Every structure is written in structure tokens, then in C-alpha cells.
XYZ file of C-alpha atoms in Angstrom:
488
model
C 9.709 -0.770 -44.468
C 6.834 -0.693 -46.708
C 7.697 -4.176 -48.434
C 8.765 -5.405 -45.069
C 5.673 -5.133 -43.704
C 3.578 -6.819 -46.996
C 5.376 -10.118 -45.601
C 2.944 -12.613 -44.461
C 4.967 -13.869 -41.412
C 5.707 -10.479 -40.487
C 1.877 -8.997 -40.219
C 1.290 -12.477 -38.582
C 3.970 -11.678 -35.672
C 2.558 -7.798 -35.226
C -0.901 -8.922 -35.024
C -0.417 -11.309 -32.663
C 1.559 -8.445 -30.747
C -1.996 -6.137 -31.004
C -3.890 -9.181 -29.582
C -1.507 -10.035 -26.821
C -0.925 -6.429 -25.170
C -5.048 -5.828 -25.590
C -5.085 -8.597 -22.993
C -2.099 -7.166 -20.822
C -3.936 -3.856 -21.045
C -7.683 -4.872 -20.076
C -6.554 -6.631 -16.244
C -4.860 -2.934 -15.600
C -7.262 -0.765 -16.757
C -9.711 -2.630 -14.354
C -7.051 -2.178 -11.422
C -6.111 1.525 -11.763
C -9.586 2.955 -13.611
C -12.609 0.577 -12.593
C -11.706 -0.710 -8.884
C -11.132 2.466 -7.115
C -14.873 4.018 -8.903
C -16.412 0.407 -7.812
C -15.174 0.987 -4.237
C -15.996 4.326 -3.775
C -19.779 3.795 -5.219
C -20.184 1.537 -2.130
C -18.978 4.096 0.158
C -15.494 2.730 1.031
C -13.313 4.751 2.844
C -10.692 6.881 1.366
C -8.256 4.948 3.168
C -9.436 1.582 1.842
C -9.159 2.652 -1.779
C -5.797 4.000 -0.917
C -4.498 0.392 -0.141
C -5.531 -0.796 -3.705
C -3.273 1.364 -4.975
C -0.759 -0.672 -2.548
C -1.962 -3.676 -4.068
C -0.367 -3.239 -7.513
C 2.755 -4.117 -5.644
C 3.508 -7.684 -7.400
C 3.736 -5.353 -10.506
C 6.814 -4.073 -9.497
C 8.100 -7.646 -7.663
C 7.195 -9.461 -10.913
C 11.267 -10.130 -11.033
C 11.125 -12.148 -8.411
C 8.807 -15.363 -10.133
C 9.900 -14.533 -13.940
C 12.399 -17.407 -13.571
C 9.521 -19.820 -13.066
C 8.146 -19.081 -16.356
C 11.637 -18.501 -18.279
C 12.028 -22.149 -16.777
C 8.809 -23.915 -17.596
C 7.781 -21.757 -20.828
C 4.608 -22.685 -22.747
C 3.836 -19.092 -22.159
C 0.591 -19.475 -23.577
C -0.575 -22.152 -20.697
C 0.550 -19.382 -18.158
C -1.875 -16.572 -20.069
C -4.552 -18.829 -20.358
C -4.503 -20.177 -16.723
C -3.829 -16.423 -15.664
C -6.527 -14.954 -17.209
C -8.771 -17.764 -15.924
C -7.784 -17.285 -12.413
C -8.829 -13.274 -12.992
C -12.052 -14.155 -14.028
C -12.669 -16.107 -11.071
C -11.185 -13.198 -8.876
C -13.830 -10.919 -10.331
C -16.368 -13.476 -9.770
C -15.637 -13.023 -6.055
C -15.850 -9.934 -6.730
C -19.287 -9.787 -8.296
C -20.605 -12.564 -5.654
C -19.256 -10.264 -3.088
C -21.128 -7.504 -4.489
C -19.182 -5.233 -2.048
C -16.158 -3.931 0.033
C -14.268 -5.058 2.838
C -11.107 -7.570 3.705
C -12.511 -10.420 1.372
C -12.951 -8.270 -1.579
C -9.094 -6.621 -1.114
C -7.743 -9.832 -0.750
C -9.616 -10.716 -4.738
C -7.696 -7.895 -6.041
C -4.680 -8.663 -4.690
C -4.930 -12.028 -6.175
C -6.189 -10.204 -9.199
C -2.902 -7.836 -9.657
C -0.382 -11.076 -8.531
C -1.996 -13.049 -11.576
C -1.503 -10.008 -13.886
C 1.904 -9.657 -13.085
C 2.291 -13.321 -13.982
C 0.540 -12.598 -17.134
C 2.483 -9.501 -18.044
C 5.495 -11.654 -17.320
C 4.420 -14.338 -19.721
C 3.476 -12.029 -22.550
C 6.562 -9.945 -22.512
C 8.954 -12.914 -22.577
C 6.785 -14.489 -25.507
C 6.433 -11.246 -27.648
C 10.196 -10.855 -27.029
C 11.053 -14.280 -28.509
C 8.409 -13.553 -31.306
C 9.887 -10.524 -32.647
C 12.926 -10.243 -34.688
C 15.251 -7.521 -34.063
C 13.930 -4.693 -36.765
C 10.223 -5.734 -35.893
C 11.305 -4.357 -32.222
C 10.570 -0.535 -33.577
C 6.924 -1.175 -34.870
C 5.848 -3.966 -32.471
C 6.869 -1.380 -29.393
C 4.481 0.843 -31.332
C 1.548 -2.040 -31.462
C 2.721 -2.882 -27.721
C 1.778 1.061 -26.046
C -1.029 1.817 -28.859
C -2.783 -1.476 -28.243
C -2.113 -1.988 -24.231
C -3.630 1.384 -24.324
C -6.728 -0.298 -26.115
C -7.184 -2.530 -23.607
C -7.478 -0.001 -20.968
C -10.148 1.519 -23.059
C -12.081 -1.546 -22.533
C -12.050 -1.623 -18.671
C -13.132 2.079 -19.780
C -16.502 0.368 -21.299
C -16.719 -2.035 -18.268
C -16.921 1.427 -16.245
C -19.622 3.341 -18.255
C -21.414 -0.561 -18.393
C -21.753 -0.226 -14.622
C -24.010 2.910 -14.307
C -26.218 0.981 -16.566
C -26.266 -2.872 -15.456
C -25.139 -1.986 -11.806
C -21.649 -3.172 -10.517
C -22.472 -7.160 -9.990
C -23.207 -7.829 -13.569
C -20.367 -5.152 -14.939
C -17.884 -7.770 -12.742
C -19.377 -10.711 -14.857
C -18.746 -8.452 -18.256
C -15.200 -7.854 -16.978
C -14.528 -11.627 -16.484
C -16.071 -12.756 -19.877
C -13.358 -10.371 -21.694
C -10.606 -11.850 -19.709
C -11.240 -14.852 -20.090
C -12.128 -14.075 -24.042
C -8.620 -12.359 -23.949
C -7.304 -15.917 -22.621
C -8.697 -18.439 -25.428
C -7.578 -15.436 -27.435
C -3.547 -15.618 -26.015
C -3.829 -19.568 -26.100
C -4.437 -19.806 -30.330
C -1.310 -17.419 -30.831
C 1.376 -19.276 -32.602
C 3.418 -21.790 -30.648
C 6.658 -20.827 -29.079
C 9.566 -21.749 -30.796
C 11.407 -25.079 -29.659
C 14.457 -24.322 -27.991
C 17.886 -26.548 -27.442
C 17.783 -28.114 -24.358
C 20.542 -26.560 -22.162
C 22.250 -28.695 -19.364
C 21.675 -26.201 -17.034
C 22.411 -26.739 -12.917
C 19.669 -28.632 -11.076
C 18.019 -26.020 -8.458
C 19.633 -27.706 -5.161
C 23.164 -27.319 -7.433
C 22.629 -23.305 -7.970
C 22.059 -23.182 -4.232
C 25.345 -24.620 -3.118
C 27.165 -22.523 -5.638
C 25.739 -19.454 -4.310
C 26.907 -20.717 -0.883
C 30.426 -20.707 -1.882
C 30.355 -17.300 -4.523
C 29.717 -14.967 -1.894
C 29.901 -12.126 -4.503
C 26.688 -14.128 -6.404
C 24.934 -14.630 -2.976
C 25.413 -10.894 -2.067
C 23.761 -9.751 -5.691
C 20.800 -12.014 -4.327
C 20.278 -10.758 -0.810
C 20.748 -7.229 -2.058
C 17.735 -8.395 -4.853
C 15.766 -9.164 -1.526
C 16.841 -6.130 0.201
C 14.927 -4.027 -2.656
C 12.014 -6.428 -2.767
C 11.890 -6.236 0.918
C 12.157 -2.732 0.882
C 9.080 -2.356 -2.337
C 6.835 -4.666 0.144
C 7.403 -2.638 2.912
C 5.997 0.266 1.054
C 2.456 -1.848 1.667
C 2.452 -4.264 4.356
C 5.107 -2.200 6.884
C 7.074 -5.051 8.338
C 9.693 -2.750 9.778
C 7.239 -1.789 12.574
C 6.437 -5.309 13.143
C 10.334 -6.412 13.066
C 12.650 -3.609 14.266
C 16.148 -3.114 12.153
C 14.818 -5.214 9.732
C 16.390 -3.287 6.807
C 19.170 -2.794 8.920
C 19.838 -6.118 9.277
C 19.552 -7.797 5.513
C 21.411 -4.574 4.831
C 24.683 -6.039 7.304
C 24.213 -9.328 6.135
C 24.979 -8.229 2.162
C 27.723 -5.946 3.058
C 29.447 -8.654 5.208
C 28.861 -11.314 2.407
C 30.010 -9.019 -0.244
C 33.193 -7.924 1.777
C 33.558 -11.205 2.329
C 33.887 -11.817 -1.765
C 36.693 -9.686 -2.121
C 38.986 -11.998 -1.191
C 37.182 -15.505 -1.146
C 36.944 -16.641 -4.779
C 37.360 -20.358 -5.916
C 37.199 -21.021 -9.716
C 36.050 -24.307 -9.368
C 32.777 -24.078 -8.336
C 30.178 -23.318 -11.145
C 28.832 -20.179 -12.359
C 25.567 -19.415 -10.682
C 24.414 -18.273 -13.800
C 23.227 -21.411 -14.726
C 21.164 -21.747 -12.569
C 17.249 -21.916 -12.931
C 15.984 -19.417 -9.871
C 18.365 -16.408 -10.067
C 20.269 -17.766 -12.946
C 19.153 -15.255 -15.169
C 19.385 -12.616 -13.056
C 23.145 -12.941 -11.815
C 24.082 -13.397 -15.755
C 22.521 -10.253 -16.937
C 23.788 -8.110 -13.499
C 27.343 -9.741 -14.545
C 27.336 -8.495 -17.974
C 30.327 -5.792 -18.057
C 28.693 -1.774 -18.331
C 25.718 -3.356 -16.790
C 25.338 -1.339 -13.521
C 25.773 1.644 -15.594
C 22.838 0.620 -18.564
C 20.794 -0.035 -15.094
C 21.110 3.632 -13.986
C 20.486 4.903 -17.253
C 16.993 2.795 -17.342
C 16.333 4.412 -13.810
C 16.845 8.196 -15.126
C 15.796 8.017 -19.196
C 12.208 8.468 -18.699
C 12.196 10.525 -14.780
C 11.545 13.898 -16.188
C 8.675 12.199 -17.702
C 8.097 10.639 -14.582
C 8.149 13.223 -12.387
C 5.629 15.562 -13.796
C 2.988 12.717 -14.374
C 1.808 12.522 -11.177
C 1.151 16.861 -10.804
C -0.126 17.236 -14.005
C -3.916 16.568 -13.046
C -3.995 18.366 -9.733
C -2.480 21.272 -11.739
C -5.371 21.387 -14.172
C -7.954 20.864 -11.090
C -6.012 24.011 -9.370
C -6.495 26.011 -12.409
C -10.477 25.012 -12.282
C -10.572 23.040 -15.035
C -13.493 20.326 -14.561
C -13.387 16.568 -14.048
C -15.158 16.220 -17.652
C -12.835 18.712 -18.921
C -9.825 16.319 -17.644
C -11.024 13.287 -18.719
C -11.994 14.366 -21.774
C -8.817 16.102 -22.954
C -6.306 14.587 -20.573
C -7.915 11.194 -20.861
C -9.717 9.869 -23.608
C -8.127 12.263 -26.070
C -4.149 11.729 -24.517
C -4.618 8.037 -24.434
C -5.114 8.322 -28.392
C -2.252 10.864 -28.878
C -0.397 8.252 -27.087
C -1.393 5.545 -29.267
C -0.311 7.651 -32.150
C 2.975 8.108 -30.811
C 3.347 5.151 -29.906
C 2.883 3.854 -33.448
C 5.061 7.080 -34.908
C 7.847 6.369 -32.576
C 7.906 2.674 -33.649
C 7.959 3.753 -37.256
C 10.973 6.181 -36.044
C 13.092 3.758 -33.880
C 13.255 1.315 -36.955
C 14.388 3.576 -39.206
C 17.208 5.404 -37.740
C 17.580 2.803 -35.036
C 17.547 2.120 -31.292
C 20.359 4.130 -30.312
C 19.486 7.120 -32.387
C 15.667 7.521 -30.753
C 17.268 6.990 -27.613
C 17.987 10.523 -27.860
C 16.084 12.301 -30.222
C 12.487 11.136 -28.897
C 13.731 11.206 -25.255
C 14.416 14.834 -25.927
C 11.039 15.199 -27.594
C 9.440 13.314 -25.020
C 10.444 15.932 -22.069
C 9.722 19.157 -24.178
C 5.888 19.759 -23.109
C 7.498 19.616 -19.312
C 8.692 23.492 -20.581
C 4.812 24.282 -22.184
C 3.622 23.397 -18.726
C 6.370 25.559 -17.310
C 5.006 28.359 -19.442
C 1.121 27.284 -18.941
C 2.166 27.514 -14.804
C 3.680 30.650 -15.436
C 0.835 32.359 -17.635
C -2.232 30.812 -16.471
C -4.344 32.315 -12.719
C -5.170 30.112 -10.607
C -8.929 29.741 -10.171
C -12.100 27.544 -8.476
C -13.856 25.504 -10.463
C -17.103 27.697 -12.243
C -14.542 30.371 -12.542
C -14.934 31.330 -16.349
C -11.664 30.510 -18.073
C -10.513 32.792 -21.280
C -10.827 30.230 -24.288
C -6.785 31.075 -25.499
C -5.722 29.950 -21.770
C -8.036 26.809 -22.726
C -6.369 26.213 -26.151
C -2.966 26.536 -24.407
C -3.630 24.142 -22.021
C -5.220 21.563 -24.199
C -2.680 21.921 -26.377
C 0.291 21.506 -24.766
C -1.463 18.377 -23.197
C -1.952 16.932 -26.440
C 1.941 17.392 -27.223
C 2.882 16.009 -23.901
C 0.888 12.569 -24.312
C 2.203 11.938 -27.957
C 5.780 12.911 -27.337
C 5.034 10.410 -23.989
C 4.228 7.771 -26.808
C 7.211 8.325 -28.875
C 9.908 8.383 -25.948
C 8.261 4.740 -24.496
C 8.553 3.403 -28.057
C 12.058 4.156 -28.029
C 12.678 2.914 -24.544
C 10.704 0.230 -24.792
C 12.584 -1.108 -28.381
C 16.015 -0.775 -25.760
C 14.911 -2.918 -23.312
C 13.882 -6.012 -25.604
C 17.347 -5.102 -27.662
C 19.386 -5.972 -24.739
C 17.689 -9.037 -23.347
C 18.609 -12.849 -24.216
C 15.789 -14.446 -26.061
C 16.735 -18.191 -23.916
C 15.822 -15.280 -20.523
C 13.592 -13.411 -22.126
C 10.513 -13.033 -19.849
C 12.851 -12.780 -16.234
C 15.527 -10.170 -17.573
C 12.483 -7.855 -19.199
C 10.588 -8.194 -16.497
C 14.077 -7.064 -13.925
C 14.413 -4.425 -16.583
C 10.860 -2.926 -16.370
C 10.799 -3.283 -12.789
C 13.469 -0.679 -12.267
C 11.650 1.584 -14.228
C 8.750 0.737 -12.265
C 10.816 1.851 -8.994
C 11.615 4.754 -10.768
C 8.271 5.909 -11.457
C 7.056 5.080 -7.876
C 9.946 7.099 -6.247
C 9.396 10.212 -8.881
C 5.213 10.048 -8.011
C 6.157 9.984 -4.669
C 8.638 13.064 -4.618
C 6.581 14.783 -6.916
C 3.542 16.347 -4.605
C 6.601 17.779 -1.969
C 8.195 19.351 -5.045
C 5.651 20.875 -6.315
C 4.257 22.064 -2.996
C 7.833 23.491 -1.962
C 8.658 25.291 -5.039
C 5.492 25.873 -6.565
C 4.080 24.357 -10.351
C 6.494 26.717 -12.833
C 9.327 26.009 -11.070
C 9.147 22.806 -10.441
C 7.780 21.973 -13.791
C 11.043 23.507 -15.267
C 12.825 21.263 -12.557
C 11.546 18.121 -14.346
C 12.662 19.437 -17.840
C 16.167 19.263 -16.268
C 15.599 15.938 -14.970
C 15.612 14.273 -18.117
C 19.415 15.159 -18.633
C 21.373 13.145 -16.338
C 20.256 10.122 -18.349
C 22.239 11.945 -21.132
C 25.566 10.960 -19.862
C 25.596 7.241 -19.465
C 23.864 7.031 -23.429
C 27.001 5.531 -24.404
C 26.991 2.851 -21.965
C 23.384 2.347 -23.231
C 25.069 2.227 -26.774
C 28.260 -0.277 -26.004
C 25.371 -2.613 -24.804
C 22.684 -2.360 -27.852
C 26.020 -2.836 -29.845
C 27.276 -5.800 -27.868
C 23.673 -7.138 -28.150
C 23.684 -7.045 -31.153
C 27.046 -8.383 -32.373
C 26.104 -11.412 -29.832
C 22.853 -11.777 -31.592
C 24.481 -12.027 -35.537
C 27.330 -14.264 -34.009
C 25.908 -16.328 -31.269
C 28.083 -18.255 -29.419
C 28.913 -21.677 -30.173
């Protein structure tokens, strides 16, 4: 690995990896740590930040436009034009100097543009790294997004000192130094043309595959069903979900017997082309269950693990301190360790050695919910229930950095370079889902059984994903024979 990585070409690719997910890392950090602060400093409502937590929705919907970019590439263009766009968002956002409907609707153009540039990114890193790069430049990927959260960090602390209109204008000058930044990376690689079906062609296929149109309207259903989650249509339009929901069932009842090998494969087509290929693959369904369930134990404490500390009366410095500033550099670590890891004993191996790792502080909180009082913040706490507690949270966000390296090295394993940016960005979404329906079950779990228990709960929530690791395995190998003998 050592002479590997003295390769020019290769320290070329992982750089350009460090640079790339510093400016993936920078527009979130601003979303998740710097809008909500900004927004509460000019006295918004609780309520108000809560929907900018609703706004992060085209993170999760990013699917839906990936095939735009997969089609049009220059992945660069769509950084650089994303990131400019931001900084113009957060020039609204410093002209507006404010809160109210104006500024929410800048930050929802803000997340929708970040999404885009995620989207890019990912599909160009993908087709930059070679296949035992994918360990190490998963490493460089969490370590260095991670960096470029720090940096919204600095736009934060900026604030209290230049005030919140000229901490905007800071934010936009590093995006849109992050974009001129993207745009010198290396040029994509020139790719075959493929005679491919002309949009109005993959629509009339999918009009007579019904199984291909009822993959697609079952894709809405779930997008449908994610945007619901912010702008509640179903009050607005009764049976809504009931409705799309009839509609795929008849069309895919209608499939079972209606098939006609003449018409072309949807799959080559350049809106849900992608999509229908890699949902066609065979073990598919079963790899996409395993991507829902490999990291929920992880998952599902994430959410509990700060109000825990708070109910214990550990301090807001305390937390950020420790939980923040200190895990977000375990998890860089980790990140880079697990990296390391995955390329050495390979994909399949970490899958389940570091996702076991990655779940075992889930048992020290267990034990910390079991051991520690519960207590108001002043209360004195004994320094060994501090060293417990700090410790166990410096385990849990390095063993969170090796289990993502892992997962993260799977998920660009078993993608098609030609697809790259649309099938990672399906891929990640489901994970996404997966996250947002653990966060949400989370607080009613622990409320209802209490933290030990249901702390121990997650531990055992990391095992179902256990059982469909070989499905996980027939498709890295099937990847991976595809990728030494292409077709012809």
C-alpha cells in the first residue's frame, strides 16, 4: 500500500478527493450547524427553525434529478454553477439580514443546489477512483467532508464577532472559493458515446412494460411520500397515497401477464434509465434491504445520544466539546483507519468486521445508562462517571468512522462508472430514508423503554443486516467480475 500510494497519479486522484468532499462538506455544515443558530439569534420561532430541518428534503430526493447530470456530465460545470448559485442564496441571505418566508425560501434553494452538488461530486469521484483506491479515498471522503463542516464551524464563531450579515458574505466567498476550486480538478474522462433511446422513446417503452412503469410510479410513491414529510399534501388532496398506491399495484398486476419482447429495454433510457437497470440487476432487492439495515443500530442511537448526556447534566460546552469538536476528529481518524482497513482485507471482509465494531459503543452506552444518576445541570458529576462517558463517546465516533468507510467503499463497488452519479445517489438515498425513519422512532423508544434498554435495543439492531451479507457479497463479486471483463 505503501508504494501504491508514492504513485504520482494516485496522490493526484486522493487529493483531488480531499478537495472535492471539503466543498460537499462546507454547504452542510452551514445547513445543519450555522442556519438554525442564525435563526434563532433573530428570535425566530421554534417552529420556524423546525421547518429548516424540513428543508434538507432534496437531500434525500437527490435520485430523482441524478439522471440529468449522469446525462449531461461535465461534472465540474455543475459544481461550479452550484456553488455559484449558493453564494448568491446566502447573499439573499445576508441582504435579508433576517427571518421570515423570503429567507426560508433562500435555504431551500440553498439545500436543492447542494444536493445537485453532492450529486455531481459523488458521480465524478466515483469515475475518478479505481477500484483499490475505493478503501482510502472513502477514508479522505468522511475525514475531509467532516473538514468542511468545521469550516461552517468558523463561519459560526465569525458571526459573534462581525455580526451575521457579513459572516453570510464569509460563507459565500468559501463556496464560491470551493467552486473555482472543483472546476481546476482534472477533466472527466471521455466516454464512448452510447446509442442510447431518445427521451420521448424511453417514455413509450415504459407505456408498454408495465412491470418498468410500475418500478417508476412506486419511485414516485416514496418521493411522494419523503415530500409529504414537509409540505403535507395528503391534507390538501385526500387518498392521495392511496391512490398512486392503486395505480402501481394495478400496473404491476397488470405485468404479470402482459410482456412483449419487442419493445426496448427501458434501461436505456436517459430519465429512469439508470434506475430501472440497477433495480433489475438479479439479488438487487435484497443488497437494497441490506443498505437499509447495515448502519440502523448506528442510526438509531444517534439521534438520543445528546439528550442522554443533557439528562445526565452534562453542559452544552461539555457536549460540544467532547461530543463535537473532539468526535468529529475521532471520526476523521476512523474514517482514514477504516479506509486503510477496507483495502487491505477488502470490501466484503469490513463489511463485517467494522460494522460489528461500529455498533459496540451502543453496549458502553447501555452500561453508561445503566451506571450513571440522572441529574440537573450544576449537579456535581464524580470525575470516573465523566471519564466513562467521554470515553465511550470517543469509541462510538471512531468506530462510526470505520463502519461508514466500509459502507461507503460498498456502495461505489457496486455502481456502473457510465451511471455513476444517479445509482450512488439512489443508493445513499435509501440510507438517507433509513436514518430519517430510525431518528424519528428513536425519541418514542427511548421514552417507552427508557435509555439502557433501549440502548441495548439498538445493539441488536445492527444484526438483521447480518443475514443478507451474502447477497451483499454475490453483488461486490459480480461487480467486480463485470468490472475485469466488461462486456463487449
Amino acid at each position: 500500500m505503501r508504494d501504491y500510494l508514492k504513485r504520482r497519479d494516485v496522490r493526484t486522484r486522493l487529493f483531488w478527493i480531499a478537495v472535492l468532499y471539503v466543498a460537499e462538506g462546507l454547504p452542510f455544515g452551514l445547513f445543519s450547524d450555522v442556519f438554525p443558530v442564525a435563526f434563532r439569534e433573530h428570535h425566530a420561532p421554534l417552529s420556524e427553525i423546525g421547518v429548516i430541518s424540513l428543508l434538507g428534503l432534496p437531500w434525500t430526493l437527490k435520485f430523482l434529478w441524478a439522471p440529468a447530470i449522469d446525462h449531461f456530465r461535465h461534472h465540474r460545470l455543475w459544481m461550479l454553477g452550484a456553488d455559484l448559485a449558493m453564494a448568491l442564496a446566502l447573499g439573499h441571505l445576508a441582504w435579508e439580514h433576517g427571518v421570515g418566508p423570503a429567507a426560508l425560501a433562500a435555504i431551500g434553494v440553498f439545500t436543492l443546489l447542494s444536493s445537485t452538488n453532492d450529486i455531481a461530486i459523488d458521480g465524478y469521484s466515483l469515475e475518478l477512483l479505481e477500484v483499490g483506491e475505493m478503501g482510502i479515498g472513502n477514508g479522505l471522503r468522511i475525514g475531509f467532508y467532516r473538514a468542511g463542516m468545521l469550516a461552517a464551524g468558523l463561519v459560526l464563531i465569525a458571526s459573534t464577532y462581525i455580526g451575521w450579515r457579513y459572516a453570510y458574505i464569509l460563507a459565500a466567498g468559501l463556496v464560491i472559493a470551493d467552486g473555482l476550486a472543483c472546476l481546476a480538478a482534472p477533466r472527466e474522462q471521455v466516454r464512448t458515446a452510447v446509442d442510447r433511446q431518445s427521451l420521448g422513446q424511453e417514455l413509450a417503452s415504459l407505456s408498454r412494460r408495465p412491470k418498468a412503469l410500475a418500478m417508476v410510479l412506486a419511485l414516485l410513491f416514496g418521493a411522494l411520500w419523503l415530500a409529504n414529510d414537509a409540505l403535507h399534501w395528503s391534507r390538501a388532496i385526500p387518498h392521495l397515497f392511496l391512490y398512486v398506491a392503486a395505480a402501481t399495484l394495478i400496473v404491476w398486476a397488470t405485468s404479470l401477464w402482459r410482456r412483449n419482447p419487442h419493445v426496448p429495454p427501458a434501461s436505456d433510457g436517459p430519465l429512469f434509465g439508470a434506475l430501472l437497470e440497477i433495480t433489475g440487476r438479479p439479488g438487487m432487492p435484497a443488497v437494497f434491504v441490506f443498505i437499509v439495515l447495515y448502519k440502523l443500530g448506528d442510526s438509531a442511537i444517534g439521534f438520543m445520544v445528546k439528550p442522554f448526556w443533557v439528562d445526565h447534566g452534562f453542559s452544552a460546552a461539555q457536549i460540544g466539546a467532547v461530543s463535537v469538536i473532539a468526535g468529529i476528529g475521532l471520526s476523521i481518524l476512523g474514517g482514514l483507519v477504516g479506509g486503510y482497513i477496507t483495502d487491505r482485507i477488502g470490501i466484503y471482509k469490513s463489511l463485517w468486521v467494522l460494522g460489528l465494531v461500529q455498533v459496540l459503543p451502543n453496549l458502553g452506552y447501555a452500561a453508561c445508562a445503566h451506571i450513571l444518576p440522572r441529574a440537573t445541570l450544576g449537579t456535581p458529576i464524580p470525575l470516573t462517571h465523566e471519564l466513562l462517558l467521554y470515553s465511550v463517546s470517543a469509541l462510538e465516533s471512531f468506530a462510526a468512522g470505520l463502519g461508514t468507510a466500509a459502507f461507503l467503499a460498498f456502495l461505489m463497488a457496486i455502481v456502473r462508472k457510465e451511471r455513476a452519479a444517479t445509482e450512488y445517489a439512489l443508493l445513499s438515498s435509501l440510507f438517507a430514508v433509513s436514518l430519517r425513519l430510525a431518528g424519528f422512532a428513536s425519541g418514542f423508544g427511548a421514552q417507552d423503554l427508557g435509555y439502557a434498554p433501549y440502548f441495548l435495543l439498538t445493539f441488536l439492531l445492527a444484526f438483521p443486516a447480518y443475514l443478507l451479507l451474502p447477497a451483499a457479497g454475490r453483488m461486490l463479486a459480480a461487480m467486480s467480475a463485470e468490472s475485469a471483463h466488461p462486456p463487449a
